[in-house]
Amino acid sequence: MAEETARGGAARLVLGVTEDRQSLGDQIQSGALSRLAPPDRARAQRLALATLRNLNRADAVLKPFLRKAPPPAIRATLRVAVTEIFAEGAAAHGVVSEAVDLARRSGRKTEAFAPMVNAVLRRAAETPAEAWAKQPPAPLPGWLRGRLMSAYGKAATLAMEAAHARGAPLDLTPKDGDAAALAARLGGEKLPTGSVRLTGPAQVSDLPGYAEGDWWVQDAAAALAAKALAPRPGERVLDLCAAPGGKTLQLAAAGACVTALDLSAPRMARLEENLARCRLAAETVVADALTWEGAADFDAVLLDAPCSATGTIRRHPDLPHLRDASGLKEIAALQAALLDRALTLVRPGGRVVFATCSLLPEEGERQVSAAIERHSGLVADRDALALPGVEPGWIGAGGGLRLRPDHWSDRGGMDGFFIACLRRRD
Ligand SMILES: C[S@@+](CC[C@H](N)C(=O)[O-])C[C@H]1O[C@@H](n2cnc3c(N)ncnc32)[C@H](O)[C@@H]1O
């Protein structure tokens, strides 16, 4: 497939996800868009994300005009083209002629399909816009949908699917905590929880204050974990699964003495870059949290555990194509082991914040109830979750904060997250 245009790059990314089960991140990191200039690279990514969020709509618009399934590369080109026309409002003429060109230039196998691409897209482009709009949001894969239905019911699950289709705005955390000033500076919205939200496309590194490290990108839901830990200046805080460091930055900005630990050296290198850009300091350790022999007297430990990442589908629409339920048991067992480990590293009376960017109770509520059963004297501190902007209904019976993509649906949603603050009473 030709790569030298943003549309070609987008089709290649979509194909990589749907056919090769390769994440967008991995493809981009391994150079899938390296032949494009930076603005086209960004456009290719945006278009691939939009296409993956709208695959069912694209397929519904294309279906009446396809007599049989086209080869995967052609299908990806068609899907990207109709997404650009219907979701982004691009002029059909230019989109169709480039898609035909792409088919022609992409190799012998696809060349023969160029006339078909032309005929199908010309007719599909005439489809009334309502045919696109009336399609329901893409259903989640059965393994995930079933679990969400059991946990939250049908209406909430459909609302989450709708939130996934809408995508995610860009949320920032101000280093000095002054969300009103940052919102005014960048023309964003100050969110009730203290993050700043920007809508519309933005090149992050071009925004005022990026180079100076005045803020960092962090979803509003993710920002609540460090807020629940409420670090005080001078407190010794361990960030146990720290990279790439959004929460480390929050803890350090609050004046805590932070030890940031992560298993992954490349991810820790990104954490160090982030600290340097924001002119913040933390001790950094590359180690396995399960075997690391550190001091066991931290005032607080933040455990942002590895998880299914099902709370981040708004920004990672490739995820439902890549994951299935296999591995869930293992990751839940790792979370329990990490939580047990975190509890050994905090001083008596200290606190452990457990967080995952997952929508699944087995990676959230059930982890906390099981830990409380395993450890006498351990309690979930509900008061720690009574933070500005947190609605009381988001705090569950077990004392954990359940955040979902359909929360704040009128202001652009939030990532799915679970956060609990545990205290050792021994
Ligand atoms: C959800 S991410 C952390 C995100 C981070 N807290 C932030 O706010 O930017 C989970 C991290 O856990 C790390 N990890 C996984 N297993 C680990 C282990 N056994 N010990 C330490 N870190 C681990 C991964 O490398 C990954 O960076």
Coordinates of C-alpha atoms and ligand atoms in Angstrom, one line a residue:
M1 CA 0.0 0.0 0.0
A2 CA 1.4 3.4 -0.9
E3 CA 2.3 5.5 2.1
E4 CA 3.2 8.9 0.9
T5 CA -0.2 10.5 1.7
A6 CA -2.0 10.9 4.9
R7 CA -5.0 8.9 3.5
G8 CA -2.6 6.1 2.5
G9 CA -1.0 6.1 5.9
A10 CA -4.4 6.0 7.6
A11 CA -5.5 3.0 5.5
R12 CA -2.3 1.2 6.3
L13 CA -2.8 1.7 10.0
V14 CA -6.4 0.5 9.9
L15 CA -5.3 -2.6 8.0
G16 CA -2.6 -3.2 10.5
V17 CA -5.1 -3.2 13.3
T18 CA -8.0 -5.2 11.7
E19 CA -5.9 -7.7 9.8
D20 CA -2.6 -8.0 11.7
R21 CA -3.9 -7.2 15.2
Q22 CA -1.1 -4.7 15.7
S23 CA -1.8 -1.7 17.8
L24 CA -1.7 1.8 16.3
G25 CA 1.1 2.7 18.8
D26 CA 3.2 -0.2 17.9
Q27 CA 2.8 0.4 14.2
I28 CA 3.7 4.1 14.5
Q29 CA 6.6 3.3 16.7
S30 CA 8.0 0.8 14.2
G31 CA 7.9 3.5 11.5
A32 CA 4.5 2.9 9.7
L33 CA 4.2 6.6 9.0
S34 CA 7.9 7.5 8.8
R35 CA 7.7 8.5 5.1
L36 CA 5.1 11.3 5.9
A37 CA 5.8 14.8 6.9
P38 CA 4.8 15.6 10.6
P39 CA 1.5 17.3 9.7
D40 CA 0.5 14.4 7.4
R41 CA 1.5 12.0 10.1
A42 CA -0.8 13.6 12.5
R43 CA -3.6 13.7 9.9
A44 CA -3.1 10.0 9.1
Q45 CA -3.4 9.2 12.8
R46 CA -6.5 11.2 13.2
L47 CA -8.1 9.6 10.2
A48 CA -7.2 6.1 11.3
L49 CA -8.7 6.8 14.8
A50 CA -11.9 8.2 13.2
T51 CA -12.2 5.2 10.9
L52 CA -11.7 2.7 13.7
R53 CA -14.3 4.5 15.8
N54 CA -16.7 4.3 12.9
L55 CA -16.1 0.9 11.3
N56 CA -19.7 -0.3 11.6
R57 CA -21.0 3.0 10.1
A58 CA -18.5 2.8 7.2
D59 CA -19.4 -0.8 6.5
A60 CA -23.1 0.0 6.6
V61 CA -22.7 2.7 4.0
L62 CA -20.5 0.6 1.8
K63 CA -22.5 -2.6 2.0
P64 CA -25.2 -1.9 -0.6
F65 CA -22.5 -1.3 -3.2
L66 CA -20.2 -4.2 -2.6
R67 CA -21.1 -7.5 -4.4
K68 CA -18.5 -9.4 -2.5
A69 CA -15.9 -8.7 0.2
P70 CA -12.9 -6.8 -1.3
P71 CA -9.4 -7.7 -0.3
P72 CA -8.4 -6.3 3.1
A73 CA -6.2 -3.5 1.8
I74 CA -9.0 -2.3 -0.5
R75 CA -11.5 -2.6 2.3
A76 CA -9.3 -0.4 4.5
T77 CA -9.0 2.2 1.7
L78 CA -12.8 2.2 1.3
R79 CA -13.5 2.5 5.0
V80 CA -11.1 5.4 5.4
A81 CA -12.6 7.2 2.4
V82 CA -16.2 7.0 3.6
T83 CA -15.2 8.0 7.1
E84 CA -13.5 11.1 5.7
I85 CA -16.6 12.0 3.7
F86 CA -19.2 11.3 6.4
A87 CA -17.5 11.8 9.7
E88 CA -15.2 14.6 8.7
G89 CA -17.3 16.3 5.9
A90 CA -14.5 16.1 3.3
A91 CA -15.4 16.8 -0.3
A92 CA -16.2 13.5 -2.0
H93 CA -14.4 14.3 -5.3
G94 CA -10.9 14.6 -3.8
V95 CA -11.4 11.6 -1.5
V96 CA -12.6 9.3 -4.2
S97 CA -9.9 10.3 -6.7
E98 CA -7.2 9.7 -4.2
A99 CA -8.6 6.4 -3.1
V100 CA -8.6 5.2 -6.7
D101 CA -5.1 6.4 -7.1
L102 CA -4.1 4.6 -3.9
A103 CA -5.6 1.3 -5.2
R104 CA -3.7 1.8 -8.5
R105 CA -0.4 2.5 -6.9
S106 CA -0.5 0.0 -4.2
G107 CA 0.6 -3.1 -6.1
R108 CA -0.5 -5.6 -8.6
K109 CA -3.1 -7.2 -6.4
T110 CA -5.0 -4.0 -5.6
E111 CA -4.5 -2.3 -9.0
A112 CA -7.3 -4.3 -10.6
F113 CA -9.7 -3.0 -8.0
A114 CA -9.2 0.7 -8.9
P115 CA -12.4 0.8 -11.1
M116 CA -14.4 -0.9 -8.4
V117 CA -13.1 1.6 -5.8
N118 CA -14.2 4.4 -8.1
A119 CA -17.7 3.0 -8.7
V120 CA -18.3 2.0 -5.1
L121 CA -17.2 5.3 -3.6
R122 CA -19.0 7.5 -6.1
R123 CA -22.2 5.8 -5.2
A124 CA -21.5 5.5 -1.5
A125 CA -20.8 9.2 -1.4
E126 CA -24.3 9.9 -2.5
T127 CA -25.8 8.1 0.4
P128 CA -27.9 10.5 2.6
A129 CA -25.9 11.6 5.6
E130 CA -28.7 10.2 7.9
A131 CA -27.7 6.7 6.8
W132 CA -24.4 7.2 8.5
A133 CA -25.7 9.1 11.5
K134 CA -28.5 6.6 12.3
Q135 CA -26.2 3.7 12.7
P136 CA -25.8 2.8 16.4
P137 CA -22.3 3.2 17.9
A138 CA -20.0 0.1 17.3
P139 CA -20.8 -2.7 19.8
L140 CA -17.9 -3.8 22.0
P141 CA -16.7 -7.3 21.5
G142 CA -18.8 -9.9 23.2
W143 CA -16.4 -10.8 26.0
L144 CA -16.2 -7.2 27.1
R145 CA -19.8 -6.2 26.4
G146 CA -21.1 -9.1 28.4
R147 CA -19.0 -8.2 31.4
L148 CA -20.1 -4.6 31.3
M149 CA -23.7 -5.5 30.9
S150 CA -23.5 -7.7 34.1
A151 CA -21.7 -5.0 36.0
Y152 CA -23.5 -1.8 34.9
G153 CA -26.6 -2.9 33.0
K154 CA -27.7 -2.4 29.4
A155 CA -28.3 1.4 29.3
A156 CA -24.9 2.2 30.9
T157 CA -23.1 -0.2 28.5
L158 CA -24.8 1.4 25.5
A159 CA -23.9 4.8 26.8
M160 CA -20.3 3.7 27.2
E161 CA -20.3 2.5 23.6
A162 CA -21.7 5.9 22.5
A163 CA -18.9 7.6 24.5
H164 CA -16.3 5.4 22.8
A165 CA -17.6 6.5 19.4
R166 CA -17.3 10.2 20.3
G167 CA -13.6 9.9 21.1
A168 CA -11.8 11.9 23.7
P169 CA -10.8 15.6 24.2
L170 CA -7.4 16.6 25.3
D171 CA -7.1 17.0 29.1
L172 CA -4.2 18.8 30.8
T173 CA -3.0 18.9 34.4
P174 CA -1.5 22.3 35.4
K175 CA 1.7 22.0 37.3
D176 CA 0.8 24.8 39.7
G177 CA -2.7 23.5 40.2
D178 CA -4.2 26.7 38.7
A179 CA -6.7 25.3 36.2
A180 CA -8.5 28.6 35.8
A181 CA -5.4 30.4 34.7
L182 CA -4.3 27.6 32.3
A183 CA -7.8 27.4 30.8
A184 CA -7.8 31.1 30.2
R185 CA -4.3 30.9 28.7
L186 CA -5.1 28.1 26.3
G187 CA -8.8 28.9 25.6
G188 CA -9.8 25.6 27.3
E189 CA -12.4 24.6 29.9
K190 CA -11.7 24.3 33.6
L191 CA -13.2 21.0 34.7
P192 CA -14.8 20.6 38.1
T193 CA -12.0 18.2 39.2
G194 CA -9.2 20.7 38.4
S195 CA -8.1 19.6 34.9
V196 CA -8.2 21.7 31.8
R197 CA -10.0 20.4 28.7
L198 CA -9.2 21.4 25.1
T199 CA -11.5 20.4 22.3
G200 CA -10.6 20.5 18.7
P201 CA -7.4 19.2 17.2
A202 CA -4.1 20.5 18.7
Q203 CA -0.4 19.8 18.2
V204 CA 0.5 19.3 21.9
S205 CA 4.1 20.4 21.6
D206 CA 3.1 23.6 19.9
L207 CA 0.8 24.7 22.7
P208 CA 1.9 27.6 25.0
G209 CA 3.7 26.3 28.1
Y210 CA 4.5 22.8 26.8
A211 CA 8.2 23.5 26.4
E212 CA 8.3 25.2 29.8
G213 CA 6.6 22.2 31.4
D214 CA 3.8 24.2 32.8
W215 CA 1.4 21.3 32.3
W216 CA 1.2 17.8 31.0
V217 CA -1.4 15.7 29.1
Q218 CA -3.5 13.6 31.5
D219 CA -7.1 12.5 31.3
A220 CA -9.2 14.1 34.0
A221 CA -10.1 10.6 35.4
A222 CA -6.5 9.6 35.6
A223 CA -5.6 12.8 37.4
L224 CA -7.9 11.8 40.3
A225 CA -5.7 8.9 41.5
A226 CA -2.9 11.2 42.8
K227 CA -5.5 13.6 44.1
A228 CA -7.0 10.8 46.2
L229 CA -3.6 10.1 47.6
A230 CA -3.4 13.8 48.6
P231 CA 0.4 14.0 49.0
R232 CA 1.7 16.6 51.5
P233 CA 5.0 18.5 51.0
G234 CA 7.9 16.4 52.2
E235 CA 6.0 13.1 52.5
R236 CA 7.8 10.1 51.2
V237 CA 5.7 8.6 48.4
L238 CA 6.4 5.5 46.3
D239 CA 4.9 5.5 42.8
L240 CA 5.0 1.8 42.2
C241 CA 4.1 1.4 38.5
A242 CA 5.1 4.9 37.5
A243 CA 5.9 5.2 33.8
P244 CA 5.4 7.3 31.7
G245 CA 4.9 9.4 34.8
G246 CA 1.7 11.4 34.7
K247 CA 1.1 10.6 38.3
T248 CA 4.7 11.0 39.4
L249 CA 4.6 14.5 38.0
Q250 CA 1.5 15.3 40.1
L251 CA 3.1 13.9 43.3
A252 CA 6.4 15.7 42.7
A253 CA 4.5 19.0 41.9
A254 CA 2.7 18.7 45.2
G255 CA 6.1 18.7 46.9
A256 CA 6.3 15.0 47.9
C257 CA 9.7 13.2 47.9
V258 CA 8.8 10.7 45.2
T259 CA 10.4 7.4 44.4
A260 CA 9.1 6.4 40.9
L261 CA 9.5 2.7 40.1
D262 CA 8.7 0.8 36.9
L263 CA 9.7 -2.5 35.3
S264 CA 10.2 -1.0 31.9
A265 CA 13.4 0.9 31.1
P266 CA 12.2 2.5 27.9
R267 CA 9.0 3.7 29.7
M268 CA 11.1 5.0 32.6
A269 CA 13.2 6.9 30.1
R270 CA 10.0 8.7 29.0
L271 CA 9.2 9.4 32.7
E272 CA 12.6 11.0 33.1
E273 CA 12.1 13.2 30.0
N274 CA 8.7 14.3 31.4
L275 CA 10.3 15.1 34.8
A276 CA 13.0 17.1 33.0
R277 CA 10.6 19.0 30.8
C278 CA 8.4 19.9 33.8
R279 CA 11.5 20.8 35.9
L280 CA 10.4 18.3 38.7
A281 CA 12.5 15.8 40.6
A282 CA 11.9 12.2 41.7
E283 CA 14.2 9.3 42.4
T284 CA 13.8 6.8 39.6
V285 CA 14.2 3.0 39.9
V286 CA 13.9 0.4 37.1
A287 CA 12.9 -2.8 38.9
D288 CA 10.2 -5.4 39.3
A289 CA 7.9 -4.1 42.1
L290 CA 7.3 -7.7 43.2
T291 CA 11.0 -8.3 44.1
W292 CA 12.4 -4.8 44.7
E293 CA 13.9 -4.6 48.1
G294 CA 13.2 -1.0 49.0
A295 CA 12.6 0.6 52.4
A296 CA 9.2 -0.4 53.8
D297 CA 8.3 2.8 55.5
F298 CA 6.8 5.1 52.8
D299 CA 4.1 7.4 54.0
A300 CA 2.0 6.5 50.9
V301 CA 2.2 4.2 47.9
L302 CA 0.4 4.8 44.6
L303 CA -0.2 1.6 42.7
D304 CA -1.4 2.4 39.2
A305 CA -1.4 -1.2 38.2
P306 CA -1.1 -2.8 34.7
C307 CA -4.5 -3.8 33.5
S308 CA -6.8 -4.5 30.5
A309 CA -6.9 -0.7 29.7
T310 CA -10.5 -1.1 28.8
G311 CA -11.2 2.3 30.3
T312 CA -9.2 4.0 27.5
I313 CA -11.1 2.7 24.4
R314 CA -12.2 6.3 23.7
R315 CA -8.6 7.2 22.8
H316 CA -7.5 3.7 21.8
P317 CA -10.3 2.4 19.4
D318 CA -7.8 -0.2 18.2
L319 CA -8.0 -2.0 21.6
P320 CA -11.2 -3.9 21.0
H321 CA -9.6 -5.4 17.9
L322 CA -6.5 -6.5 19.7
R323 CA -7.6 -7.9 23.1
D324 CA -9.8 -10.7 24.2
A325 CA -10.6 -12.2 27.6
S326 CA -7.5 -14.4 27.6
G327 CA -5.0 -13.1 30.1
L328 CA -7.6 -11.4 32.3
K329 CA -7.1 -13.9 35.1
E330 CA -3.3 -13.5 35.0
I331 CA -3.5 -9.7 35.0
A332 CA -5.9 -9.8 37.9
A333 CA -3.6 -12.1 39.8
L334 CA -0.6 -9.7 39.1
Q335 CA -2.7 -6.8 40.4
A336 CA -3.4 -8.7 43.6
A337 CA 0.2 -9.5 44.0
L338 CA 1.3 -5.9 43.4
L339 CA -1.3 -4.7 45.9
D340 CA -0.1 -7.1 48.5
R341 CA 3.5 -5.9 47.8
A342 CA 2.4 -2.2 48.0
L343 CA 0.9 -2.9 51.4
T344 CA 4.3 -4.2 52.7
L345 CA 6.1 -1.0 51.6
V346 CA 3.9 1.5 53.4
R347 CA 4.4 2.4 57.1
P348 CA 1.7 1.4 59.6
G349 CA -1.1 4.0 59.3
G350 CA 0.1 4.9 55.8
R351 CA -2.1 4.8 52.7
V352 CA -2.1 2.9 49.4
V353 CA -4.0 4.2 46.5
F354 CA -4.9 1.4 44.1
A355 CA -5.9 2.4 40.6
T356 CA -6.5 0.8 37.2
C357 CA -7.7 2.3 33.9
S358 CA -10.1 -0.6 33.5
L359 CA -13.9 -0.9 33.4
L360 CA -13.9 -4.4 34.8
P361 CA -14.9 -5.0 38.4
E362 CA -12.3 -7.9 38.6
E363 CA -9.6 -5.2 38.1
G364 CA -11.2 -2.7 40.5
E365 CA -13.9 -3.3 43.1
R366 CA -13.2 -7.0 43.5
Q367 CA -9.5 -6.4 43.9
V368 CA -10.2 -4.1 46.9
S369 CA -12.8 -6.4 48.6
A370 CA -10.4 -9.3 48.2
A371 CA -7.5 -7.4 49.6
I372 CA -9.6 -6.3 52.6
E373 CA -10.4 -10.0 53.2
R374 CA -6.8 -11.0 52.9
H375 CA -5.4 -8.3 55.2
S376 CA -6.9 -7.7 58.6
G377 CA -6.9 -4.0 59.6
L378 CA -7.1 -2.8 56.0
V379 CA -9.9 -0.4 55.3
A380 CA -11.1 1.6 52.2
D381 CA -11.1 5.3 53.0
R382 CA -14.2 6.8 51.3
D383 CA -13.3 10.3 52.6
A384 CA -10.2 10.4 50.5
L385 CA -12.4 10.2 47.4
A386 CA -14.6 13.2 48.3
L387 CA -12.6 15.4 45.9
P388 CA -13.8 18.6 44.2
G389 CA -15.9 17.7 41.2
V390 CA -16.3 14.0 42.2
E391 CA -20.0 13.2 42.2
P392 CA -21.1 11.1 45.3
G393 CA -22.8 8.6 43.0
W394 CA -19.4 7.6 41.5
I395 CA -18.3 6.2 44.9
G396 CA -19.4 2.6 45.2
A397 CA -20.6 0.6 48.2
G398 CA -17.1 -0.9 48.7
G399 CA -15.5 2.6 49.0
G400 CA -13.9 2.8 45.6
L401 CA -14.3 5.5 42.9
R402 CA -15.8 4.1 39.7
L403 CA -15.3 6.4 36.7
R404 CA -16.8 5.6 33.4
P405 CA -16.5 7.0 29.8
D406 CA -20.2 7.9 29.9
H407 CA -19.8 10.2 32.9
W408 CA -19.8 13.9 32.0
S409 CA -21.4 13.0 28.7
D410 CA -22.4 16.6 28.2
R411 CA -18.8 17.9 28.5
G412 CA -16.9 15.2 26.6
G413 CA -16.7 12.3 28.9
M414 CA -13.7 10.9 30.8
D415 CA -11.6 7.7 30.7
G416 CA -12.8 4.6 32.6
F417 CA -10.9 4.3 35.9
F418 CA -11.1 2.7 39.3
I419 CA -9.5 4.3 42.3
A420 CA -9.5 3.3 46.0
C421 CA -7.5 4.6 48.9
L422 CA -6.6 1.8 51.4
R423 CA -5.3 2.5 54.9
R424 CA -3.5 0.0 57.1
R425 CA -4.7 0.3 60.6
D426 CA -2.1 -1.9 62.3
Ligands
LIG1 C1 -0.9 1.8 33.9 S1 0.8 1.9 33.5 C2 1.3 3.1 34.6 C3 1.0 4.5 34.2 C4 1.6 5.6 35.1 N1 1.3 5.4 36.5 C5 1.3 7.0 34.7 O1 0.5 7.7 35.3 O2 1.9 7.5 33.7 C6 1.4 0.4 34.3 C7 2.9 0.3 34.4 O3 3.2 -0.8 35.2 C8 4.5 -1.2 34.8 N2 4.6 -2.6 35.4 C9 4.0 -3.8 35.0 N3 4.4 -4.8 35.8 C10 5.3 -4.2 36.7 C11 6.0 -4.8 37.8 N4 6.0 -6.1 38.1 N5 6.8 -4.0 38.5 C12 6.9 -2.6 38.2 N6 6.2 -2.1 37.2 C13 5.4 -2.9 36.5 C14 4.4 -1.2 33.3 O4 5.7 -1.1 32.8 C15 3.6 0.1 33.1 O5 4.5 1.2 32.9

